[in-house]
Amino acid sequence: LWMLGLSTLHAAEISNQLKNHPSPYLALHGTDPVKWQDWGPAVFSRAKKENKLVYVSIGYFSCHWCHVMQKESYKNKKIAAYLNKHYIPVKVDRELHPALDAKLLSFIKAINGHSGWPANVFITPDGYPLLGFVYEKPMAFYAKIVDLDSKWKSKGATLRKLAIRYTKLFNANSTQSKPDEKRISAAEVLPVLVKLTMPSADDMSGGFGQSNKFPNFPQLRALMDALEYQANPKLEAFLRLTLDRMASQGLRDHVRGGFFRYTVDTQWQKPHFEKMLYDNAQLAILYMRAARQFKNPQYEAVARDALDMILTEMRDKSGAMYSSLSALDGKGVEGGYYLWSKKQLKEILTSQEYRVVKQLWNIGESPTFKHGFLPVQAVGIADVAKKLAIGTAEINKRLSSVKTKLRLAQKKRTLPVDTKILAGWNGIALKAFSIGGQLKDAAKYKRAAREIRNYIVGELWNGTRLLRAKSRGGKIGAASLQDYGHIADGLVTWAKLYNRKDFKISAAIINKGWRNFYSRDGWKLSEKKLIALGVGEAIISDSAIASPSATLIRATLEQGKQTQNKAMTIKAHRALYVAQDTLREEPYWFASHISAIYQAEKKD
């Protein structure tokens, strides 16, 4: 039914539309008693007809708290019945609607001071967001929907005016596209980035902030640009520390390879266990660059490790890459796929192997997590070798055996996979594997890049338009700016390194991206929108993924340079040198745009 839409259904016939949806995340909600609808214009047509608020809940397959709220609230028959009767409930996979996700997250943050997933927003029938929040416990959630429904029925006109006022204030604060008389230069903006970013840098553990720790690819890349531009010992020490801690502690999977989404502590010890394609592809790019910039082969090994994990665990038979691996194992245990009890380790490993990991991973009396220990490098291999009076070569040999045995034991466990193939994320993977193919003895990475390229050109690009995603044999959604930007960036990298004929394809995608998403009013994230929130933006901020507008600009600059196309260079510059006050005041959030300015001015 999800393909038929709702226009042919009467209100009395409305049911949960998500069963067998091509999105694995939405399909998970197909058996909820909530009568979830798929996002689309029919939702608002019905909302206007019935004068009901639209309840939009955005999440994704590997989101821990999304699963918690599903179990506690959306499986609750009392809550479901109330939602079904008084609202139009809509479930959205954020990975299919990144533009909507970005706007509603910004709205939630504007009114609450923070945002995240699940992102829940009530929207008026004519498309004005009214109230937004993240995870709520079931009793609080139920009280909220009852209270809001009562107010909507008694004071609907007042609430609508309030929602319109919110939207006007939100839109007024959006960064508008106005040409600047004098171009800001990399020489000016890179030092500003360093000056305003470093106070939030953790010089004890690396990374940013004093709560959760994220891998912050856009910011780290831009700071590496700044260091490349001008030597700075303090900045270099911070970058090395961050790279070392992310690679050695709990953000990284030391058995199967790759990186988890983030850690919930400041020391990089306790991860949220989902693995995202975009994180691992971006971090592989970052560590390959770090290996060159810092002349450290260990960073290259970390990058290879991430690329190998993607190839092993996220690769579809078509050659394209899946979106994510769940934080919950097949039994619903968070991190269960990656955790080990002392008893399990002793049964699987030899006594000599156990002696090594006991020291290396600090296997003590009490496990870090309820369901066991997560392998995290507590001390260096040289320290373990000294303490056990064994050579480092022997330590590494035993450690290799340990990992092989643990991976074999994990075959008895199950880990759900989000099998959606997303255009933009595969564009990031294409770039990562294209760069990886330049490493020594790395033919497998070049082959992987070629297969991703072939999938993009053969399945996602029809010569005139990009498709957002494919899953379970179904085509899902129109591509967003994120898709065009990252596909273009990946294809330009591929064409530059391996097949210059593909510059013709990347040029077509770049031009389409500019036509669809850029105008004198600035950037928009999607071609069409159903909500009133948001206006054209001069620059779009970074998220966990590099800014889609900055990425398209970077791809356009490189395309123009490689093909000697001056028109493309001029087009990129027109969108690059804008909103300079914003760059000076908030460089952290626009790090990718600053990187693009640096790229535009580099001579090599």
XYZ file of C-alpha atoms in Angstrom:
604
model
C 0.000 0.000 0.000
C 2.893 2.381 0.579
C 3.314 2.644 -3.199
C -0.356 3.411 -3.843
C -0.438 6.473 -1.599
C -3.424 7.506 0.469
C -5.456 9.407 -2.090
C -7.649 6.396 -2.845
C -8.295 5.531 0.784
C -11.062 6.859 2.977
C -10.304 7.786 6.584
C -12.100 4.696 7.866
C -9.827 2.477 5.822
C -6.571 4.013 7.014
C -4.144 1.453 8.418
C -0.446 1.157 9.100
C 1.133 1.778 5.683
C 4.662 0.653 6.527
C 4.404 -3.124 6.380
C 6.849 -4.405 3.731
C 8.135 -0.885 3.081
C 11.432 -0.921 1.141
C 13.075 0.956 4.014
C 14.090 -1.627 6.636
C 13.637 1.015 9.341
C 10.096 1.859 8.297
C 9.291 -1.825 7.829
C 10.235 -2.358 11.506
C 7.290 -0.114 12.370
C 4.931 -1.970 10.032
C 3.551 -4.071 12.886
C 3.121 -1.214 15.370
C -0.490 -0.620 16.459
C 0.098 3.018 15.485
C -1.393 3.562 12.033
C 1.766 5.049 10.586
C 1.571 6.863 7.266
C 4.412 7.360 4.809
C 5.578 10.965 4.328
C 3.917 12.670 1.378
C 1.342 15.248 0.244
C -1.581 12.898 0.947
C -0.803 13.233 4.662
C -1.513 16.950 4.644
C -4.556 16.573 2.418
C -6.056 14.290 5.036
C -4.914 16.538 7.900
C -6.718 19.514 6.355
C -9.844 17.484 5.710
C -9.978 16.174 9.290
C -8.435 19.264 10.955
C -5.803 17.199 12.770
C -2.204 17.883 13.637
C 0.353 15.764 11.814
C 2.648 13.906 14.214
C 5.999 13.278 12.502
C 8.501 10.951 14.160
C 11.914 10.738 12.497
C 14.431 8.013 13.256
C 16.707 5.495 11.607
C 17.475 1.788 11.653
C 20.476 1.783 13.981
C 19.199 4.442 16.413
C 19.070 3.061 19.967
C 16.548 5.512 21.447
C 14.328 5.170 18.396
C 13.967 1.476 19.211
C 13.356 2.264 22.871
C 10.539 4.684 22.055
C 9.034 2.171 19.659
C 8.997 -0.517 22.343
C 7.711 1.737 25.119
C 5.250 3.983 23.258
C 4.476 2.879 19.719
C 3.797 -0.710 20.783
C 1.608 0.588 23.624
C -2.010 0.056 22.559
C -3.353 2.940 24.662
C -0.879 5.430 23.205
C -1.347 4.046 19.702
C -5.131 4.331 19.908
C -4.894 7.970 20.969
C -2.453 8.841 18.197
C -4.614 7.086 15.620
C -7.800 8.848 16.688
C -6.544 12.383 17.235
C -3.501 12.799 14.959
C -2.134 11.817 11.565
C 0.934 9.795 12.660
C 3.807 9.723 10.171
C 7.047 7.749 10.470
C 10.058 9.051 8.557
C 13.402 7.402 7.858
C 15.828 10.298 8.209
C 18.121 8.689 5.662
C 15.434 8.952 2.994
C 14.494 12.555 3.787
C 17.679 14.349 4.901
C 16.321 17.787 4.038
C 13.197 17.318 6.157
C 15.316 15.805 8.920
C 17.728 18.755 8.919
C 14.942 21.335 9.079
C 13.005 19.628 11.853
C 16.162 18.982 13.895
C 16.955 22.698 13.617
C 13.414 23.514 14.744
C 13.657 21.201 17.768
C 17.017 22.693 18.708
C 15.711 26.240 18.336
C 12.902 25.686 20.833
C 14.616 23.218 23.218
C 18.317 24.023 23.006
C 19.166 20.512 21.854
C 18.000 17.954 19.309
C 18.574 14.364 18.248
C 16.707 11.189 17.379
C 14.001 10.195 17.564
C 12.976 13.665 16.386
C 9.264 14.221 17.024
C 7.385 17.223 15.685
C 3.715 18.200 15.569
C 2.851 20.114 12.396
C -0.307 22.042 11.550
C -2.397 20.847 8.587
C -0.998 23.698 6.468
C 2.618 22.777 7.206
C 3.768 24.921 10.154
C 5.774 23.099 12.871
C 4.211 23.722 16.273
C 5.983 21.598 18.884
C 9.079 19.421 18.799
C 10.991 17.169 21.179
C 13.213 14.074 21.259
C 12.772 10.857 23.261
C 10.020 10.906 25.881
C 9.103 8.235 28.413
C 5.692 6.696 27.683
C 3.697 8.402 30.453
C 5.161 11.815 29.635
C 4.560 11.232 25.934
C 0.959 10.208 26.518
C 0.321 13.259 28.701
C 1.823 15.469 26.005
C -0.334 14.173 23.156
C -3.510 14.380 25.263
C -2.758 17.940 26.368
C -1.833 19.164 22.875
C -4.918 17.591 21.313
C -7.143 19.308 23.885
C -5.519 22.675 23.186
C -5.737 22.170 19.415
C -9.479 21.534 19.652
C -10.133 24.494 21.943
C -7.508 26.989 20.755
C -6.548 25.754 17.295
C -6.505 29.198 15.682
C -4.217 30.546 18.417
C -1.827 27.604 18.108
C -1.709 28.006 14.341
C -0.765 31.679 14.725
C 1.929 30.632 17.206
C 3.301 28.070 14.734
C 3.372 30.674 11.964
C 5.227 33.057 14.295
C 7.790 30.331 15.114
C 8.314 29.740 11.414
C 8.779 33.424 10.600
C 11.334 33.799 13.399
C 13.131 30.642 12.309
C 13.234 31.713 8.675
C 14.369 35.223 9.589
C 17.357 33.743 11.405
C 18.380 31.609 8.422
C 21.573 32.672 6.699
C 20.557 34.509 3.546
C 22.529 34.575 0.336
C 23.938 38.045 -0.163
C 27.034 38.708 -2.262
C 29.952 40.151 -0.335
C 31.946 42.995 -1.788
C 35.300 41.671 -0.628
C 36.206 38.003 -0.735
C 37.231 36.412 2.517
C 40.484 34.490 2.078
C 41.822 31.255 3.516
C 44.554 33.352 5.137
C 41.872 35.125 7.148
C 39.335 32.412 7.867
C 41.587 29.438 8.714
C 43.184 31.200 11.740
C 39.698 32.250 12.865
C 38.584 28.625 12.675
C 41.498 27.562 14.861
C 41.026 30.427 17.324
C 37.296 29.846 17.875
C 37.356 26.041 17.716
C 40.269 25.177 19.965
C 38.655 26.433 23.215
C 36.156 23.563 22.888
C 38.903 21.057 22.113
C 39.654 18.450 24.766
C 43.434 18.514 25.073
C 43.394 15.579 27.497
C 41.413 13.019 25.486
C 41.046 14.607 22.077
C 37.829 15.502 20.303
C 35.416 18.264 21.190
C 33.175 18.927 24.153
C 32.737 17.519 27.624
C 29.920 15.017 27.141
C 29.405 12.663 24.195
C 32.318 12.364 21.774
C 31.692 12.294 18.022
C 34.252 11.782 15.239
C 33.591 15.308 13.810
C 35.015 14.661 10.346
C 34.247 18.121 8.846
C 35.933 19.990 11.694
C 38.980 17.708 11.853
C 39.472 17.933 8.078
C 39.297 21.742 8.172
C 41.754 21.890 11.078
C 44.127 19.696 9.080
C 43.771 22.260 6.283
C 44.669 24.991 8.759
C 47.717 23.056 9.940
C 48.773 22.411 6.352
C 48.442 26.120 5.636
C 50.384 27.270 8.703
C 52.414 25.317 11.267
C 50.909 25.266 14.741
C 52.437 22.870 17.306
C 49.461 23.048 19.674
C 46.989 22.277 16.886
C 49.156 19.453 15.579
C 49.358 17.901 19.046
C 45.569 18.075 19.389
C 44.969 16.479 15.989
C 47.435 13.662 16.665
C 45.890 13.056 20.083
C 42.368 12.936 18.639
C 43.345 10.576 15.823
C 45.202 8.315 18.259
C 42.363 8.180 20.791
C 39.654 7.570 18.212
C 41.730 4.717 16.790
C 42.783 3.096 20.055
C 39.726 3.396 22.305
C 36.051 2.417 22.261
C 34.999 4.385 19.192
C 36.765 1.759 17.087
C 35.878 -1.910 16.798
C 39.158 -3.666 17.570
C 37.921 -7.080 16.477
C 35.964 -6.529 13.259
C 37.345 -3.125 12.299
C 35.761 0.216 11.550
C 34.181 2.788 13.827
C 31.008 3.055 15.880
C 28.809 6.170 15.653
C 29.982 7.950 18.845
C 30.763 7.415 22.514
C 28.566 8.481 25.423
C 31.530 9.516 27.565
C 34.412 11.982 27.203
C 37.153 9.328 27.214
C 36.047 7.472 24.041
C 35.291 4.339 26.112
C 31.563 3.579 25.774
C 30.173 3.667 22.253
C 26.684 3.704 20.877
C 27.229 0.593 18.847
C 25.677 1.431 15.487
C 28.071 1.577 12.533
C 27.262 4.009 9.749
C 28.588 3.849 6.196
C 29.187 7.599 6.110
C 31.227 7.621 9.347
C 33.511 4.840 8.229
C 33.984 6.193 4.706
C 34.705 9.724 5.956
C 37.079 8.499 8.655
C 38.916 6.317 6.146
C 39.447 9.465 4.045
C 40.594 11.385 7.134
C 43.095 8.729 8.258
C 44.525 8.280 4.755
C 45.178 11.999 4.671
C 46.621 11.927 8.202
C 49.004 9.143 7.173
C 50.393 11.420 4.447
C 50.318 14.692 6.379
C 51.854 13.293 9.560
C 53.951 10.617 7.818
C 52.451 7.981 10.110
C 51.844 4.531 8.553
C 49.703 3.506 11.535
C 47.026 5.915 10.369
C 46.978 4.221 6.982
C 46.436 0.887 8.754
C 43.422 2.391 10.552
C 42.006 3.601 7.228
C 42.494 0.189 5.606
C 40.801 -1.382 8.606
C 37.707 0.797 8.084
C 37.608 0.125 4.341
C 37.957 -3.610 4.933
C 35.088 -3.561 7.416
C 32.855 -1.833 4.867
C 33.780 -4.402 2.220
C 33.164 -7.317 4.552
C 30.004 -6.228 6.341
C 28.255 -3.505 4.344
C 28.644 -4.615 0.739
C 25.658 -5.617 -1.348
C 26.072 -8.249 -4.068
C 25.630 -5.404 -6.574
C 28.853 -3.807 -5.314
C 27.100 -0.852 -3.687
C 27.186 -0.360 0.085
C 24.476 -0.703 2.728
C 23.715 2.179 5.048
C 24.314 0.846 8.566
C 24.709 -1.954 11.081
C 22.382 -1.926 14.069
C 23.412 -0.997 17.596
C 21.217 -3.863 18.834
C 22.048 -7.482 18.146
C 19.499 -10.038 16.980
C 18.285 -10.469 20.578
C 17.723 -6.750 21.079
C 20.803 -6.269 23.276
C 22.651 -3.025 22.701
C 26.231 -3.890 21.788
C 25.553 -7.580 22.313
C 27.294 -8.501 19.068
C 30.573 -6.937 20.250
C 30.709 -7.718 24.000
C 32.461 -10.636 25.732
C 32.318 -12.085 29.213
C 35.486 -13.334 30.885
C 34.077 -16.842 30.686
C 33.541 -16.595 26.938
C 37.036 -15.244 26.365
C 38.619 -18.029 28.387
C 36.611 -20.667 26.504
C 37.455 -19.276 23.063
C 41.115 -18.359 23.574
C 44.178 -20.261 24.679
C 45.621 -19.355 28.063
C 48.513 -17.566 26.359
C 46.171 -15.544 24.178
C 43.996 -14.664 27.145
C 47.040 -13.395 29.066
C 47.725 -10.952 26.237
C 44.203 -9.542 25.913
C 43.749 -9.407 29.694
C 46.580 -6.895 29.788
C 45.956 -5.165 26.445
C 42.198 -4.744 26.936
C 42.311 -4.388 30.732
C 39.996 -7.333 31.424
C 39.343 -6.832 35.133
C 36.717 -8.064 37.557
C 33.788 -5.885 36.486
C 32.872 -5.518 32.809
C 32.395 -2.057 31.331
C 28.939 -2.978 30.063
C 26.122 -5.053 31.502
C 26.628 -7.776 28.925
C 30.414 -7.950 28.974
C 33.706 -6.336 28.059
C 34.326 -4.324 24.913
C 37.858 -4.781 23.552
C 39.572 -1.409 24.028
C 43.306 -0.807 23.968
C 44.152 0.143 27.552
C 47.953 0.055 27.131
C 50.434 -0.142 24.281
C 51.581 -3.435 22.779
C 55.156 -2.658 23.815
C 53.973 -2.304 27.433
C 52.237 -5.694 27.277
C 55.326 -7.285 25.746
C 57.493 -5.884 28.533
C 55.136 -6.972 31.307
C 54.757 -10.507 29.942
C 58.410 -10.738 28.874
C 57.375 -11.617 25.304
C 58.535 -10.046 22.052
C 56.198 -7.622 20.294
C 56.144 -9.872 17.217
C 54.761 -12.701 19.329
C 52.213 -10.362 20.924
C 50.981 -9.315 17.487
C 50.836 -12.941 16.355
C 48.686 -13.911 19.347
C 46.506 -10.849 18.901
C 45.872 -11.764 15.266
C 44.805 -15.234 16.368
C 42.529 -13.738 19.031
C 40.716 -11.582 16.480
C 40.268 -14.486 14.103
C 38.749 -16.635 16.841
C 36.434 -13.901 18.087
C 35.211 -13.143 14.574
C 34.511 -16.852 14.115
C 32.582 -16.919 17.398
C 30.530 -13.918 16.265
C 29.147 -15.997 13.410
C 26.905 -17.608 16.027
C 25.506 -14.159 16.816
C 23.253 -12.040 14.615
C 23.457 -8.363 13.760
C 20.630 -6.632 11.854
C 21.692 -4.686 8.765
C 19.940 -1.714 7.166
C 20.183 -2.798 3.542
C 19.120 0.500 1.985
C 21.536 1.693 -0.672
C 21.662 5.471 -0.329
C 22.986 7.585 -3.178
C 24.858 10.238 -1.204
C 26.437 7.820 1.228
C 27.646 5.648 -1.644
C 29.126 8.806 -3.130
C 31.202 9.207 0.042
C 32.191 5.534 -0.159
C 33.171 5.982 -3.815
C 35.525 8.775 -2.831
C 37.009 6.745 0.027
C 37.650 3.636 -2.063
C 38.960 5.686 -4.983
C 41.559 7.275 -2.693
C 42.187 3.880 -1.078
C 42.926 2.397 -4.481
C 46.025 4.606 -4.627
C 47.583 2.836 -1.642
C 50.194 0.146 -2.106
C 48.789 -3.323 -2.897
C 45.227 -1.992 -2.813
C 43.692 -3.359 -6.002
C 40.631 -4.523 -4.030
C 39.807 -0.927 -3.099
C 40.025 0.182 -6.718
C 37.723 -2.697 -7.707
C 35.291 -1.688 -4.986
C 35.344 1.913 -6.223
C 34.670 0.762 -9.782
C 31.697 -1.327 -8.656
C 30.205 1.579 -6.676
C 30.730 3.838 -9.699
C 28.989 1.308 -11.946
C 26.058 1.024 -9.561
C 25.646 4.786 -9.354
C 25.777 5.227 -13.120
C 23.687 2.147 -13.906
C 21.100 2.153 -11.120
C 20.866 5.576 -9.486
C 21.479 7.974 -12.399
C 19.232 7.781 -15.452
C 21.042 10.475 -17.392
C 18.788 13.277 -16.186
C 18.007 12.620 -12.505
C 19.439 10.888 -9.464
C 17.467 8.416 -7.386
C 17.685 8.783 -3.612
C 17.844 5.115 -2.650
C 17.102 1.516 -3.511
C 16.076 -1.195 -1.082
C 14.473 -4.611 -1.368
C 14.187 -4.100 -5.096
C 12.219 -0.863 -4.689
C 13.157 2.666 -5.686
C 12.748 5.211 -2.920
C 12.415 8.958 -3.183
C 13.855 11.857 -5.106
C 17.489 12.720 -4.547
C 18.385 15.654 -2.307
C 21.216 18.166 -2.400
C 23.160 15.775 -0.161
C 22.947 13.077 -2.828
C 23.973 15.314 -5.702
C 26.829 16.858 -3.717
C 28.418 13.643 -2.501
C 27.802 11.656 -5.690
C 29.457 14.475 -7.655
C 32.391 14.578 -5.222
C 32.881 10.818 -5.454
C 32.648 10.715 -9.246
C 35.046 13.629 -9.694
C 37.580 11.859 -7.473
C 37.108 8.603 -9.422
C 37.401 10.349 -12.793
C 40.518 12.250 -11.741
C 42.305 9.123 -10.512
C 41.129 6.408 -12.911
C 38.894 7.333 -15.839
C 38.772 10.875 -17.162
C 35.905 9.965 -19.499
C 33.659 9.970 -16.427
C 34.089 13.728 -16.081
C 31.247 13.896 -18.604
C 28.918 12.120 -16.160
C 30.094 14.101 -13.142
C 29.561 17.333 -15.095
C 25.960 16.373 -15.854
C 25.273 15.564 -12.195
C 26.978 18.750 -10.995
C 24.975 20.913 -13.381
C 21.736 19.199 -12.361
C 22.564 19.756 -8.714
C 23.063 23.476 -9.231
C 19.872 23.822 -11.255
C 17.751 21.963 -8.718
C 19.088 23.347 -5.455
C 20.680 26.761 -5.976
C 19.271 30.169 -6.899
C 19.755 33.820 -6.039
C 17.994 33.084 -2.755
C 20.653 30.543 -1.846
C 20.576 26.788 -1.299
C 17.649 24.516 -0.616
C 18.058 20.948 0.583
C 15.266 19.367 -1.450
C 13.386 20.183 -4.640
C 9.956 20.179 -3.022
C 8.844 20.777 0.547
C 5.617 20.119 2.387
C 6.379 22.277 5.405
C 6.733 26.058 5.602
C 9.964 25.871 7.611
C 13.131 27.174 6.032
C 14.185 29.492 3.234
C 17.124 29.555 0.868
C 20.438 29.564 2.752
C 23.707 31.135 1.655
C 25.664 28.331 3.280
C 24.527 25.095 4.855
C 26.143 23.920 8.059
C 27.957 20.666 8.614
C 26.360 17.774 10.434
C 27.862 14.332 10.962
C 28.262 14.449 7.182
C 30.094 17.270 5.438
C 27.814 20.112 4.304
C 26.048 19.176 1.049
C 26.392 22.673 -0.433
C 30.092 22.902 0.423
C 30.611 19.418 -1.005
C 28.952 20.318 -4.315
C 31.080 23.487 -4.441
C 34.253 21.426 -3.838
C 33.274 18.973 -6.572
C 32.535 21.841 -8.951
C 35.878 23.495 -8.237
C 37.744 20.258 -8.897
C 35.688 19.513 -12.009
C 36.448 22.991 -13.350
C 40.138 22.600 -12.587
C 40.463 19.134 -14.118
C 38.500 19.941 -17.283
C 39.623 23.583 -17.573
C 35.998 24.666 -17.416
C 36.052 28.323 -16.352
C 32.262 28.538 -16.208
C 32.196 25.910 -13.452
C 34.881 27.695 -11.486
C 32.982 30.982 -11.704
C 29.773 29.236 -10.625
C 31.515 27.734 -7.581
C 33.104 31.039 -6.604
C 29.726 32.799 -6.764
C 28.386 30.537 -3.991
C 31.671 30.279 -2.111
C 32.398 33.867 -1.118
C 29.190 34.688 0.766
C 27.985 35.005 4.382
C 31.450 36.007 5.523
C 30.262 37.332 8.892
C 28.820 33.896 9.598
C 32.150 32.247 8.745
C 33.983 34.643 11.061
C 31.532 34.204 13.931
C 30.636 30.498 13.675
C 33.426 28.754 11.759
C 33.002 25.453 13.630
C 29.586 24.798 12.059
C 30.762 25.714 8.556
C 34.100 23.931 8.522
C 33.467 22.270 5.142
C 32.754 25.651 3.557
C 36.050 26.934 4.943
C 37.782 23.849 3.537
C 36.274 24.659 0.149
C 37.721 28.187 0.313
C 41.122 26.697 1.108
C 40.784 24.265 -1.794
C 39.851 27.089 -4.167
C 43.049 28.964 -3.323
C 45.503 26.059 -3.320
C 47.964 26.165 -6.191
C 48.599 22.437 -6.531
